[in-house]
PDB file of C-alpha atoms in Angstrom:
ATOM      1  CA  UNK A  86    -227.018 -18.424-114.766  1.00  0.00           C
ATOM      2  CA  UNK A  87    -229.837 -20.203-113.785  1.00  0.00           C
ATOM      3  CA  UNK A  88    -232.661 -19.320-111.168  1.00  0.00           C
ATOM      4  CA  UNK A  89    -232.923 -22.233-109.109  1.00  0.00           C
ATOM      5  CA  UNK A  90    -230.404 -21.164-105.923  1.00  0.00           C
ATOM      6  CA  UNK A  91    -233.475 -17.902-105.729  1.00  0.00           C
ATOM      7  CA  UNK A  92    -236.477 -20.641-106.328  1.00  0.00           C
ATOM      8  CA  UNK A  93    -234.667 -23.217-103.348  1.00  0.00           C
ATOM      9  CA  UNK A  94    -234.613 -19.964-100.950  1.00  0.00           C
ATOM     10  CA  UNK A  95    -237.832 -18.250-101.682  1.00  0.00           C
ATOM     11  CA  UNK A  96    -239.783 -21.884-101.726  1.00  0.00           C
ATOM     12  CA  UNK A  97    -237.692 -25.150-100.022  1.00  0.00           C
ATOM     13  CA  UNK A  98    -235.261 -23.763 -97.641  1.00  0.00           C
ATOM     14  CA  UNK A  99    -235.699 -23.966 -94.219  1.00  0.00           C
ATOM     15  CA  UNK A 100    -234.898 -21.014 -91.949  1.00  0.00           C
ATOM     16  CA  UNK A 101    -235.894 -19.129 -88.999  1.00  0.00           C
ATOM     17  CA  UNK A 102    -236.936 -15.727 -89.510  1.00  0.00           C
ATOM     18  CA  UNK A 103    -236.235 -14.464 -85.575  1.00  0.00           C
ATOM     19  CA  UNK A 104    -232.521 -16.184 -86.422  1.00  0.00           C
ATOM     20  CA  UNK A 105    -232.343 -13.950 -89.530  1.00  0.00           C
ATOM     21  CA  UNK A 106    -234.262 -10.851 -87.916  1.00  0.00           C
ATOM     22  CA  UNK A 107    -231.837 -10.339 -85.174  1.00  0.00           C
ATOM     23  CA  UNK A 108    -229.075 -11.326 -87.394  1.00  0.00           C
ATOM     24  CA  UNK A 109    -229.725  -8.276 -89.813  1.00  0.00           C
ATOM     25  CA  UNK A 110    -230.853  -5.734 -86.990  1.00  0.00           C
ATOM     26  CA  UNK A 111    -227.298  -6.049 -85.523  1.00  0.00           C
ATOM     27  CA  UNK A 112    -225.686  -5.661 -88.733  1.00  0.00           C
ATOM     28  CA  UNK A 113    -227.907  -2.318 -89.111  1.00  0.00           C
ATOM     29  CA  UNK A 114    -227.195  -1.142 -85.757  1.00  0.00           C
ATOM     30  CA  UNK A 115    -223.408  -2.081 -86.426  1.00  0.00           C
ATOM     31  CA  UNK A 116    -223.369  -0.363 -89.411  1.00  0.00           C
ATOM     32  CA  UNK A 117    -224.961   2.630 -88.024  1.00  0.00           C
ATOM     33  CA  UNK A 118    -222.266   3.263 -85.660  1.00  0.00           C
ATOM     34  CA  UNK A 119    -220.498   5.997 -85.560  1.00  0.00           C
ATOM     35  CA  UNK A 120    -219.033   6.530 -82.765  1.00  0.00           C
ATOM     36  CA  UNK A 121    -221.212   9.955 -81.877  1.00  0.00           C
ATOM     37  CA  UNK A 122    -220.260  12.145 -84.414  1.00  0.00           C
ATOM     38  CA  UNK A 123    -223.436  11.441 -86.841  1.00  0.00           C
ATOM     39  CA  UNK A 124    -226.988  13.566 -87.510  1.00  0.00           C
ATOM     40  CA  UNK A 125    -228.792  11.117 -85.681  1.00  0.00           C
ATOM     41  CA  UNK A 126    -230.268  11.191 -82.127  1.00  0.00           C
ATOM     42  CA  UNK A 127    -227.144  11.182 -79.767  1.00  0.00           C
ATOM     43  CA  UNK A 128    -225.230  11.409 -82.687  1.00  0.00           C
ATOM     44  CA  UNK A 129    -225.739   8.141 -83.917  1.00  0.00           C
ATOM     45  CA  UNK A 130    -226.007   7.082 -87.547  1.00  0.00           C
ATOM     46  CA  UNK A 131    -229.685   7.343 -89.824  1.00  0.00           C
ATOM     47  CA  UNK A 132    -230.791   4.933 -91.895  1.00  0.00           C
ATOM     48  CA  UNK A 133    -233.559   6.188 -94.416  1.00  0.00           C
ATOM     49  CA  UNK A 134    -235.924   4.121 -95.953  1.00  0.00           C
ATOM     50  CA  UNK A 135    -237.649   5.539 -98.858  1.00  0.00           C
ATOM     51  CA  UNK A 136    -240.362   4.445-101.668  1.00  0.00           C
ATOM     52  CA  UNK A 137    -240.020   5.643-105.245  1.00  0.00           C
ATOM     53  CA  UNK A 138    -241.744   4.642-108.662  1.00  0.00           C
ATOM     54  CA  UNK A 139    -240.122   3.934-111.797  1.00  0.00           C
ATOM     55  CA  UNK A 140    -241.878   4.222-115.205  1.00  0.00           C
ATOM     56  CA  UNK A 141    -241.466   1.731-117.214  1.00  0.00           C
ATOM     57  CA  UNK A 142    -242.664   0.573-120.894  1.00  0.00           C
ATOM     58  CA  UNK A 143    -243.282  -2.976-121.851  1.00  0.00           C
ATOM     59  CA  UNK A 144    -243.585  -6.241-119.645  1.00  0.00           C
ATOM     60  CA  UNK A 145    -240.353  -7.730-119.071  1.00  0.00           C
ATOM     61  CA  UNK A 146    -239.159  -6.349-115.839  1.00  0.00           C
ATOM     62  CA  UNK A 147    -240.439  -7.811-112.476  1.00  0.00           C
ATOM     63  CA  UNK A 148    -243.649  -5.874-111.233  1.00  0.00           C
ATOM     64  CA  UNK A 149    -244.429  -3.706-113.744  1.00  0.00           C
ATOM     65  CA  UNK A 150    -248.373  -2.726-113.231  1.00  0.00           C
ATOM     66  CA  UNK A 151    -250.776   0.056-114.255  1.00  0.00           C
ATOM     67  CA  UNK A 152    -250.466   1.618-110.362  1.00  0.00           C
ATOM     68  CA  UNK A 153    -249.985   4.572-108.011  1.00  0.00           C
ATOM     69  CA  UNK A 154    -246.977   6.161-108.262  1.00  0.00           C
ATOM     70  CA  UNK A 155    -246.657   9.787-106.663  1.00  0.00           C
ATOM     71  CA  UNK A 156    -243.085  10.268-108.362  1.00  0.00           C
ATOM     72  CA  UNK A 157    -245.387  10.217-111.288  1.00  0.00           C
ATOM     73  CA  UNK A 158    -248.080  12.220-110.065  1.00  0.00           C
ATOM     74  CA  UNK A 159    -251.116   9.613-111.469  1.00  0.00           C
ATOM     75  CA  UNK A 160    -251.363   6.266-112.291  1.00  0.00           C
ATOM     76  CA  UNK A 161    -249.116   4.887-115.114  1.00  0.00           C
ATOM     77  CA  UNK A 162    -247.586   1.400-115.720  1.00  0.00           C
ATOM     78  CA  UNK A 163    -244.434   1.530-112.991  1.00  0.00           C
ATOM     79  CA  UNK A 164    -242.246  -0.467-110.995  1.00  0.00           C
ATOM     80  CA  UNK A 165    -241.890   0.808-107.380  1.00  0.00           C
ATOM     81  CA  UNK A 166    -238.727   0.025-105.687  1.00  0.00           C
ATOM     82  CA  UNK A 167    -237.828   0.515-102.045  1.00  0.00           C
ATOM     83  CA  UNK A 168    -234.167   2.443-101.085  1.00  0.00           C
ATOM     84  CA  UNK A 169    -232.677   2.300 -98.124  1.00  0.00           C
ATOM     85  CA  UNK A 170    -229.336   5.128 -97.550  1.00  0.00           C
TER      86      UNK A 170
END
């Protein structure tokens, strides 16, 4: 497996980010749906976005960095990850 599909997205492809914006806001909201019976406001559906750090040893995973982490409690080298549920 090579990387260069990820290197012609992230650098040469040409897209429109408003395009892709509203494309993935109506696949949240459609994905949300639940037809009133969910926690949500008027029973709709949540979507939680959270922050967490990993610890990590060594260099060989992406973003690894003496930084912040408050799963940690301190500073230590980490990864932090984003989670949506």
């Amino acid at each position: 497996m090579t990387p260069w599909g990820q290197q012609h997205l992230l650098d040469r492809a040409r897209w429109d980010a408003d395009v892709l914006r509203d494309f993935v806001r109506c696949y949240v909201i459609a994905s949300l749906a639940d037809g009133g019976v969910g926690a949500g406001p008027d029973g709709c559906g949540v979507l939680v976005v959270d922050e967490t750090g990993f610890a990590k040893k060594g260099r060989s995973s992406a973003g690894v960095a003496r930084q912040f982490t408050g799963t940690l409690g301190g500073v230590f080298p980490s990864q932090v990850g984003v989670m949506a549920a």
